[in-house]
Structure formats: structure tokens, C-alpha cells
Tab-separated table of C-alpha atoms and ligand atoms in Angstrom:
chain	number	residue	atom	x	y	z
U	20	MET	CA	0.000	0.000	0.000
U	21	LYS	CA	2.804	2.357	1.033
U	22	LYS	CA	4.510	1.613	-2.279
U	23	ILE	CA	1.353	2.458	-4.224
U	24	ILE	CA	0.911	5.754	-2.354
U	25	THR	CA	4.563	6.675	-2.990
U	26	MET	CA	4.123	5.870	-6.662
U	27	CYS	CA	0.965	7.979	-6.840
U	28	ILE	CA	2.734	10.913	-5.223
U	29	ALA	CA	5.612	10.516	-7.682
U	30	PHE	CA	3.164	10.549	-10.605
U	31	VAL	CA	1.393	13.613	-9.293
U	32	LEU	CA	4.740	15.406	-8.822
U	33	LEU	CA	5.854	14.467	-12.325
U	34	PHE	CA	2.562	15.677	-13.738
U	35	VAL	CA	2.827	18.990	-11.902
U	36	LEU	CA	6.438	19.451	-12.973
U	37	LEU	CA	5.682	18.684	-16.598
U	38	GLY	CA	2.687	20.999	-16.436
U	39	CYS	CA	4.851	23.814	-15.074
U	40	LYS	CA	7.537	23.179	-17.627
U	41	SER	CA	5.219	23.474	-20.610
U	42	GLU	CA	3.764	26.688	-19.176
U	43	ASN	CA	7.256	28.112	-18.687
U	44	ASP	CA	8.389	27.135	-22.148
U	45	ARG	CA	5.579	29.002	-23.818
U	46	ILE	CA	6.983	32.387	-24.788
U	47	PRO	CA	4.576	35.329	-24.704
U	48	LEU	CA	4.615	37.859	-27.527
U	49	ILE	CA	2.803	40.946	-26.284
U	50	LEU	CA	1.883	43.316	-29.102
U	51	TYR	CA	0.905	46.962	-28.724
U	52	ASP	CA	-1.957	46.779	-31.224
U	53	GLU	CA	-2.914	44.065	-33.662
U	54	SER	CA	-5.149	46.418	-35.620
U	55	ASP	CA	-1.953	48.098	-36.872
U	56	PRO	CA	-1.372	46.395	-40.265
U	57	TYR	CA	2.429	46.565	-40.009
U	58	ILE	CA	2.352	44.914	-36.574
U	59	LEU	CA	-0.091	42.267	-37.768
U	60	GLU	CA	2.259	41.331	-40.631
U	61	PHE	CA	5.187	41.263	-38.180
U	62	LYS	CA	3.214	38.958	-35.854
U	63	ASN	CA	2.372	36.579	-38.703
U	64	TYR	CA	6.039	36.303	-39.707
U	65	ILE	CA	6.991	35.606	-36.082
U	66	LEU	CA	4.376	32.890	-35.611
U	67	ASP	CA	5.297	31.272	-38.950
U	68	ASP	CA	9.019	31.272	-38.179
U	69	ALA	CA	8.420	30.003	-34.661
U	70	ALA	CA	6.258	27.074	-35.753
U	71	GLY	CA	7.989	23.814	-34.909
U	72	ASN	CA	10.862	25.628	-33.145
U	73	VAL	CA	9.530	27.729	-30.301
U	74	ASP	CA	6.119	27.791	-28.683
U	75	ILE	CA	5.054	31.428	-28.948
U	76	LYS	CA	1.679	32.778	-27.931
U	77	SER	CA	0.645	36.297	-28.890
U	78	TYR	CA	-1.409	38.783	-26.888
U	79	ASP	CA	-3.039	41.970	-28.160
U	80	SER	CA	-2.789	45.050	-25.906
U	81	GLN	CA	-5.273	46.920	-28.151
U	82	ASN	CA	-3.195	50.083	-27.925
U	83	SER	CA	-3.873	50.383	-24.190
U	84	GLN	CA	-1.040	50.448	-21.655
U	85	LEU	CA	-3.548	49.458	-18.997
U	86	ILE	CA	-4.503	46.296	-20.879
U	87	GLN	CA	-0.839	45.567	-21.577
U	88	ASN	CA	0.035	45.899	-17.888
U	89	GLU	CA	-2.738	43.481	-16.952
U	90	ILE	CA	-1.568	40.949	-19.538
U	91	ILE	CA	2.011	41.197	-18.318
U	92	GLU	CA	1.083	40.967	-14.635
U	93	GLU	CA	-0.835	37.785	-15.267
U	94	LEU	CA	1.943	36.305	-17.389
U	95	LEU	CA	4.562	37.060	-14.742
U	96	ASP	CA	2.692	34.693	-12.405
U	97	ASP	CA	3.474	31.868	-14.861
U	98	ASN	CA	7.162	32.726	-14.679
U	99	PRO	CA	7.885	32.497	-18.424
U	100	ARG	CA	11.512	31.927	-19.429
U	101	LEU	CA	11.493	35.141	-21.439
U	102	MET	CA	9.026	37.626	-22.895
U	103	ILE	CA	8.843	39.480	-26.209
U	104	ILE	CA	7.345	42.912	-25.772
U	105	ASN	CA	6.134	45.553	-28.197
U	106	PRO	CA	5.353	48.242	-25.615
U	107	VAL	CA	2.348	50.512	-25.929
U	108	ASP	CA	4.215	53.337	-24.215
U	109	ARG	CA	7.908	52.908	-24.939
U	110	LEU	CA	8.718	55.653	-22.419
U	111	GLY	CA	7.135	53.619	-19.615
U	112	ALA	CA	9.029	50.375	-20.328
U	113	TYR	CA	10.968	50.701	-17.062
U	114	THR	CA	7.959	49.488	-15.038
U	115	ILE	CA	7.902	46.256	-17.026
U	116	ILE	CA	11.704	45.996	-16.851
U	117	ASN	CA	11.703	46.319	-13.044
U	118	GLU	CA	9.171	43.537	-12.626
U	119	ALA	CA	10.942	41.202	-15.055
U	120	LYS	CA	14.295	41.920	-13.433
U	121	LYS	CA	12.965	40.871	-10.004
U	122	GLN	CA	11.990	37.489	-11.476
U	123	GLU	CA	15.056	37.311	-13.751
U	124	ILE	CA	12.961	37.014	-16.908
U	125	PRO	CA	14.891	38.311	-19.943
U	126	LEU	CA	12.961	40.721	-22.185
U	127	ILE	CA	13.231	41.249	-25.918
U	128	PHE	CA	11.622	44.495	-27.037
U	129	ILE	CA	10.589	44.920	-30.649
U	130	ASN	CA	9.580	47.860	-32.864
U	131	ARG	CA	9.053	50.480	-30.101
U	132	GLU	CA	12.400	51.252	-28.555
U	133	PRO	CA	12.646	51.858	-24.787
U	134	LEU	CA	14.858	54.704	-23.599
U	135	LYS	CA	18.612	53.992	-23.511
U	136	LYS	CA	18.775	54.449	-19.737
U	137	ASP	CA	16.057	51.837	-19.279
U	138	MET	CA	17.734	49.447	-21.702
U	139	ASN	CA	20.984	49.904	-19.780
U	140	SER	CA	19.391	49.103	-16.428
U	141	TRP	CA	19.888	45.331	-16.806
U	142	ASP	CA	22.000	42.999	-18.934
U	143	GLN	CA	19.101	40.724	-19.920
U	144	LEU	CA	17.323	43.271	-22.120
U	145	TYR	CA	17.382	43.253	-25.902
U	146	TYR	CA	15.911	45.396	-28.666
U	147	ILE	CA	15.254	44.453	-32.285
U	148	GLY	CA	14.353	47.304	-34.616
U	149	ALA	CA	15.323	49.362	-37.631
U	150	PRO	CA	17.453	52.545	-37.660
U	151	ALA	CA	14.811	55.222	-38.365
U	152	GLU	CA	17.266	57.712	-39.984
U	153	ASN	CA	17.903	55.183	-42.688
U	154	SER	CA	14.213	55.095	-43.757
U	155	ALA	CA	14.035	58.893	-44.004
U	156	ILE	CA	17.208	59.013	-46.098
U	157	ILE	CA	15.779	56.483	-48.559
U	158	GLN	CA	12.545	58.498	-48.686
U	159	SER	CA	14.512	61.667	-49.426
U	160	GLU	CA	16.323	59.887	-52.281
U	161	MET	CA	12.961	59.144	-53.908
U	162	ILE	CA	11.952	62.785	-53.557
U	163	ILE	CA	15.245	63.990	-55.066
U	164	GLU	CA	14.647	61.695	-58.023
U	165	LEU	CA	11.200	63.291	-58.490
U	166	PHE	CA	11.996	66.985	-58.106
U	167	GLY	CA	15.515	67.000	-59.572
U	168	ASN	CA	17.777	70.016	-59.471
U	169	PRO	CA	16.906	72.164	-56.404
U	170	ASN	CA	17.572	75.324	-58.434
U	171	ASN	CA	15.471	74.230	-61.361
U	172	LEU	CA	12.707	71.966	-60.111
U	173	SER	CA	10.871	69.479	-62.335
U	174	ASP	CA	7.282	70.003	-63.509
U	175	LEU	CA	6.106	68.641	-60.163
U	176	ASP	CA	6.702	72.162	-58.902
U	177	LYS	CA	3.262	72.986	-60.240
U	178	ASN	CA	3.268	76.721	-59.478
U	179	SER	CA	6.898	77.041	-60.653
U	180	ASP	CA	7.962	79.006	-57.561
U	181	GLN	CA	11.036	76.774	-57.012
U	182	ILE	CA	9.660	75.819	-53.593
U	183	ILE	CA	8.189	72.406	-52.747
U	184	GLN	CA	4.808	72.815	-51.001
U	185	LEU	CA	4.402	69.679	-48.922
U	186	VAL	CA	2.352	67.935	-46.261
U	187	ILE	CA	3.769	65.465	-43.747
U	188	PHE	CA	1.726	62.688	-42.158
U	189	LYS	CA	3.328	61.914	-38.844
U	190	GLY	CA	2.962	58.815	-36.647
U	191	GLU	CA	2.488	58.880	-32.876
U	192	GLN	CA	4.139	61.775	-31.068
U	193	GLY	CA	7.131	60.549	-29.063
U	194	HIS	CA	7.522	57.322	-31.078
U	195	GLN	CA	11.163	57.120	-32.146
U	196	ASP	CA	10.236	56.364	-35.765
U	197	ALA	CA	7.765	59.241	-36.062
U	198	GLU	CA	10.137	61.800	-34.562
U	199	ILE	CA	13.285	60.724	-36.412
U	200	ARG	CA	11.666	60.037	-39.790
U	201	THR	CA	9.995	63.463	-39.805
U	202	GLU	CA	13.088	65.381	-38.756
U	203	VAL	CA	15.574	63.557	-40.959
U	204	VAL	CA	13.591	63.649	-44.209
U	205	VAL	CA	13.230	67.433	-43.925
U	206	ASP	CA	16.921	67.865	-42.969
U	207	GLU	CA	18.077	65.720	-45.875
U	208	LEU	CA	16.018	67.658	-48.429
U	209	GLU	CA	17.206	70.993	-47.076
U	210	LYS	CA	20.788	69.761	-47.036
U	211	TYR	CA	20.414	68.870	-50.694
U	212	GLY	CA	19.377	72.475	-51.358
U	213	TYR	CA	15.587	72.368	-51.692
U	214	GLU	CA	13.448	75.169	-50.402
U	215	LEU	CA	10.466	73.632	-48.611
U	216	GLU	CA	7.154	75.021	-47.524
U	217	ILE	CA	5.616	72.656	-44.992
U	218	ILE	CA	1.902	73.381	-45.333
U	219	SER	CA	1.009	71.093	-42.446
U	220	ILE	CA	2.282	68.265	-40.269
U	221	GLU	CA	-0.746	66.054	-39.640
U	222	ILE	CA	-0.293	63.827	-36.587
U	223	CYS	CA	-2.301	60.706	-37.374
U	224	ASP	CA	-0.858	58.054	-35.017
U	225	TRP	CA	0.069	55.650	-37.859
U	226	GLN	CA	-3.617	55.228	-38.735
U	227	ARG	CA	-5.150	55.159	-42.189
U	228	ASP	CA	-8.549	56.493	-41.059
U	229	LYS	CA	-7.037	59.434	-39.245
U	230	ALA	CA	-4.920	60.331	-42.290
U	231	TYR	CA	-8.000	60.139	-44.506
U	232	GLU	CA	-9.860	62.530	-42.188
U	233	GLY	CA	-6.789	64.746	-41.852
U	234	MET	CA	-6.362	65.083	-45.611
U	235	ASN	CA	-10.085	65.720	-46.126
U	236	LYS	CA	-9.999	68.555	-43.641
U	237	LEU	CA	-6.787	69.968	-45.061
U	238	LEU	CA	-8.117	69.983	-48.614
U	239	PHE	CA	-11.277	71.717	-47.448
U	240	ASP	CA	-9.304	74.511	-45.771
U	241	LEU	CA	-6.451	74.730	-48.232
U	242	GLU	CA	-5.703	77.524	-50.608
U	243	GLY	CA	-3.014	76.718	-53.119
U	244	GLU	CA	-1.615	73.384	-54.113
U	245	ILE	CA	0.094	70.464	-52.439
U	246	GLU	CA	3.076	69.287	-54.475
U	247	LEU	CA	4.292	66.432	-52.291
U	248	VAL	CA	3.001	64.173	-49.497
U	249	ILE	CA	5.523	62.546	-47.170
U	250	SER	CA	4.111	59.947	-44.833
U	251	ASN	CA	5.835	58.290	-41.873
U	252	ASN	CA	4.166	55.018	-42.878
U	253	ASP	CA	2.165	53.364	-45.642
U	254	ALA	CA	-1.135	53.114	-43.752
U	255	MET	CA	-1.336	56.922	-43.411
U	256	ALA	CA	-0.139	57.366	-47.017
U	257	LEU	CA	-3.031	55.198	-48.208
U	258	GLY	CA	-5.552	57.151	-46.110
U	259	ALA	CA	-4.257	60.391	-47.619
U	260	ILE	CA	-4.440	58.941	-51.140
U	261	ASP	CA	-8.038	57.714	-50.605
U	262	SER	CA	-8.998	61.264	-49.691
U	263	MET	CA	-7.063	62.740	-52.622
U	264	ILE	CA	-8.833	60.382	-55.042
U	265	GLU	CA	-12.210	61.516	-53.699
U	266	ASN	CA	-11.157	65.138	-53.934
U	267	GLU	CA	-9.925	64.650	-57.510
U	268	LEU	CA	-6.273	65.293	-56.846
U	269	PHE	CA	-5.742	61.959	-58.528
U	270	VAL	CA	-7.635	61.636	-61.796
U	271	ASP	CA	-7.217	58.667	-64.081
U	272	ILE	CA	-7.963	60.729	-67.194
U	273	ASP	CA	-7.625	57.920	-69.733
U	274	GLU	CA	-9.517	55.538	-67.388
U	275	ASN	CA	-7.079	52.662	-67.768
U	276	GLY	CA	-6.997	51.998	-63.994
U	277	ILE	CA	-3.439	53.232	-63.694
U	278	ILE	CA	-2.074	56.650	-62.867
U	279	ASP	CA	0.291	57.504	-65.670
U	280	PRO	CA	2.495	60.441	-64.615
U	281	GLU	CA	2.622	61.767	-68.194
U	282	ILE	CA	-1.145	61.813	-68.777
U	283	ASP	CA	-3.060	61.702	-65.503
U	284	THR	CA	-3.499	64.106	-62.589
U	285	TRP	CA	-1.410	63.023	-59.585
U	286	ILE	CA	0.698	64.115	-56.634
U	287	PRO	CA	3.748	62.213	-55.448
U	288	VAL	CA	3.191	60.369	-52.155
U	289	VAL	CA	5.949	58.410	-50.401
U	290	GLY	CA	5.477	55.965	-47.537
U	291	ILE	CA	7.402	53.567	-45.314
U	292	ASP	CA	6.833	49.888	-44.317
U	293	GLY	CA	6.065	48.039	-47.551
U	294	ILE	CA	2.868	46.483	-46.139
U	295	ALA	CA	0.812	44.238	-48.434
U	296	ASP	CA	-1.983	46.842	-48.721
U	297	ALA	CA	0.453	49.343	-50.230
U	298	ILE	CA	1.646	47.182	-53.111
U	299	PRO	CA	-1.418	47.533	-55.395
U	300	TYR	CA	-1.283	51.300	-54.842
U	301	ILE	CA	2.322	51.301	-56.032
U	302	ASP	CA	1.529	49.016	-58.965
U	303	ASN	CA	-1.270	51.357	-60.052
U	304	GLY	CA	0.813	54.499	-59.650
U	305	TYR	CA	-1.057	56.074	-56.718
U	306	LEU	CA	1.763	55.600	-54.215
U	307	TYR	CA	5.054	56.698	-55.747
U	308	GLY	CA	7.211	54.502	-53.528
U	309	THR	CA	7.892	53.024	-50.136
U	310	VAL	CA	10.691	51.797	-47.910
U	311	ILE	CA	10.658	48.262	-46.550
U	312	ASN	CA	10.628	48.139	-42.752
U	313	ASP	CA	11.912	44.598	-42.850
U	314	SER	CA	9.779	42.666	-40.349
U	315	GLN	CA	10.483	39.461	-42.265
U	316	THR	CA	14.188	39.621	-41.373
U	317	MET	CA	13.470	41.001	-37.882
U	318	SER	CA	11.321	37.973	-37.228
U	319	LEU	CA	14.069	35.504	-38.247
U	320	VAL	CA	16.538	37.359	-36.053
U	321	LEU	CA	14.065	37.336	-33.159
U	322	ILE	CA	13.512	33.575	-33.319
U	323	GLU	CA	17.269	32.968	-33.464
U	324	LEU	CA	17.797	35.163	-30.401
U	325	VAL	CA	14.923	33.527	-28.499
U	326	GLN	CA	16.339	30.072	-29.184
U	327	ALA	CA	19.850	31.101	-28.159
U	328	ILE	CA	18.579	32.537	-24.864
U	329	LEU	CA	16.460	29.448	-24.157
U	330	ASP	CA	19.326	27.070	-25.012
U	331	GLY	CA	21.846	29.175	-23.105
U	332	THR	CA	24.203	29.319	-26.104
U	333	ASN	CA	26.828	32.014	-26.415
U	334	LEU	CA	25.284	35.139	-27.916
U	335	ASP	CA	28.611	35.929	-29.627
U	336	ASP	CA	27.832	33.078	-32.002
U	337	LEU	CA	24.614	34.579	-33.370
U	338	SER	CA	24.467	35.094	-37.142
U	339	PHE	CA	23.905	38.861	-36.670
U	340	GLU	CA	25.604	41.609	-34.713
U	341	LEU	CA	24.466	42.249	-31.139
U	342	VAL	CA	25.437	45.890	-30.683
U	343	ASN	CA	26.454	46.703	-27.077
U	344	ASP	CA	25.237	43.193	-26.178
U	345	LYS	CA	21.637	44.462	-26.591
U	346	TYR	CA	20.659	45.965	-29.916
U	347	ILE	CA	19.970	44.300	-33.232
U	348	TRP	CA	19.462	46.698	-36.137
U	349	VAL	CA	17.847	45.498	-39.340
U	350	ASP	CA	18.318	47.917	-42.225
U	351	TYR	CA	15.538	49.391	-44.292
U	352	LYS	CA	15.602	49.032	-48.056
U	353	ARG	CA	13.776	50.667	-50.884
U	354	TYR	CA	10.832	48.698	-52.206
U	355	GLU	CA	11.526	47.672	-55.798
U	356	PRO	CA	8.428	46.603	-57.737
U	357	GLU	CA	8.770	43.294	-59.575
U	358	SER	CA	8.971	44.006	-63.259
R	16	LIG	C1	6.623	51.672	-37.163
R	16	LIG	C2	5.824	51.413	-38.435
R	16	LIG	C3	4.434	51.971	-38.261
R	16	LIG	C4	3.784	51.459	-37.006
R	16	LIG	C5	4.689	51.623	-35.806
R	16	LIG	C6	4.112	50.975	-34.584
R	16	LIG	O1	7.906	51.131	-37.272
R	16	LIG	O2	6.457	52.036	-39.506
R	16	LIG	O3	3.639	51.663	-39.384
R	16	LIG	O4	3.455	50.108	-37.179
R	16	LIG	O5	5.965	51.088	-36.066
R	16	LIG	O6	4.970	51.043	-33.504
């Protein structure tokens, strides 16, 4: 009888241990907002790359720091071996860091970069992202190709005043990508010698709907012409284009379904991300160009890092550079349509 009881206890213990282990091995991926199309694509790459390698479960914070905090608090009770976090408020990441540090749970941040001082507060913190300057420089190269010589602008200078009248669609205030992309694209164009007249900077929080509304309102109030639209991301670029189509700033005069710069009415619009929704707009000539914010590569890098941390392998042996033992930068590249 004693033997049977001991065996039962052993089974129960084994069961509990195995149960705990599988809970611990499941890695949470906590996203700031799955209704953001760029983030949704990023998530899908991550889950695809993880399949069969790492057990990742994603959580949607619905763009609410409160919801994200609740999700994280609950997950901390399960003592996961590490967590992947796309913070809602990147400036408040220290609260999450402090909690994780107490339980010695490494954190990998993606896409929304915590402050340097927070990242430096522990050696088990990592960030995977793209260098924002780089995207703005590529955007400025597209604009240079459109407007040409700053002292003798192309026909896109519709009123021939040798000044580019432009509108900027900006992402969330305080987001590293929104701030840097906006500042650097303007700096680059001015450095090249263009005279710019910024008609408006519309802050639209990365969202297509807000950009649509913003452009509608702008066109209603506006006197004079817009000659260029620079958007911090594709979603806002598409919202702005939808409004411009309705307001007849894009007119497919020969009705062939494509905006032909030589024949049709159009305004150059440049975006960033390279999301799937943007590709038909590029193919049909409504969006002049975009810059790939390479979530496909970021996802591969992320899974490699997760596996290395879980296996306890030396991080010096990773196939990419770990800058200051923390940062992994994945470069942007210009989107080249398939011909
Ligand atoms: C940016 C991206 C935006 C938006 C944002 C969310 O890198 O370009 O479209 O998704 O991240 O943090």
C-alpha cells in the first residue's frame, strides 16, 4: 500500500512538474496593437518562423497600456523563461523591466524602442528594430529623383515658384520612428538644397482612417496646391491617397486603372513599411514609392535570439551583430516593384 501511495505521489509530482515546464516554455509575444497592419504582418512572420521551433503565444494590448500591464502581470505569475514585448508606451518600459528583473525574466523588445537608460538598467534586455534615420534618407532619395535640381525643379513644382509645397503625415508623437523620420527627411532635403514650404504636419498616429480625415480637412481649408506628401508610414499614405482620389487630386484621365504620370493628374506620395496593402497602390501608380521596414528579417533574427537565450548558447555566435550586447538593427531598403 505504502509503495502504491509513494508511486501515486511521484506521478502527481511528475505531472505537476511537466505541467509547469510546458507553461514556462511558452513564450509570450505581447503586441501593442494588432489592428496596426504593419504589426499584424510582423506577428504573422513571427508565428510562422516560430512554428515547430519555439512555442510562442501572442497577446493583443489593443493600444492600451492598462490592458498591456494586466496581460504582463498575469503572465509574470506563470514565470515564463522570457518575454517578447512591443510596448504601448515605450517611455514607460521601465515598469515592465523592473518587474521582469525581479523574477530574472529576460525581455526582448521589438519595434518600439525603450529609452537607452532603461535598456541599460539590466544585462538581460534586448531590442530588435530598424534605424529610423535610414528610412528617411531612402525616402529623401525618392523625392530627389522626383523633383531633380533644387535650383530648377521638375514640372512637379506645379506653381513654378522653385519651392516644394508639402504635407507630412506623422505617426504617434514621441515614437522614435515618427520623430526621427519626420526630422531627418526634412533635414536631408534641405541639405540637398531644396526650399520647402511645410503646409502642415498632420499627426495621425500611424492610422489610415485618421490620415483620410486629416487630408479631407486639409483639402477643405487649403488655398493653393500640395506638391508632395511625405508619410511616416504606408497606412497613413493610403488614407491620404483615398482622400485625394475623392477630392480629384488623382484623376485617371484615360480611365485605364493606372495613374500615368505623363497623362493623368497626380501628386507624389511616399510611404514607409512596404505592407501588403500598399503594393497595389504602387503598382497602379497612386503611391510613388515606399521603404521596406523589414519585419520578415526582424522575425528571423528574433527567433534565433529567443532560441539562443532558451538554449543558453553564447550570444557571440549569433548570425547577426548584437550591438552593445543588446541591440539588433535590421536595415531598411527601398521597395523595388517586380517588373
Ligand atoms: C513603425 C511602423 C508603423 C507602425 C509603428 C508601430 O515602425 O512604420 O507603421 O506600425 O511602427 O509602432
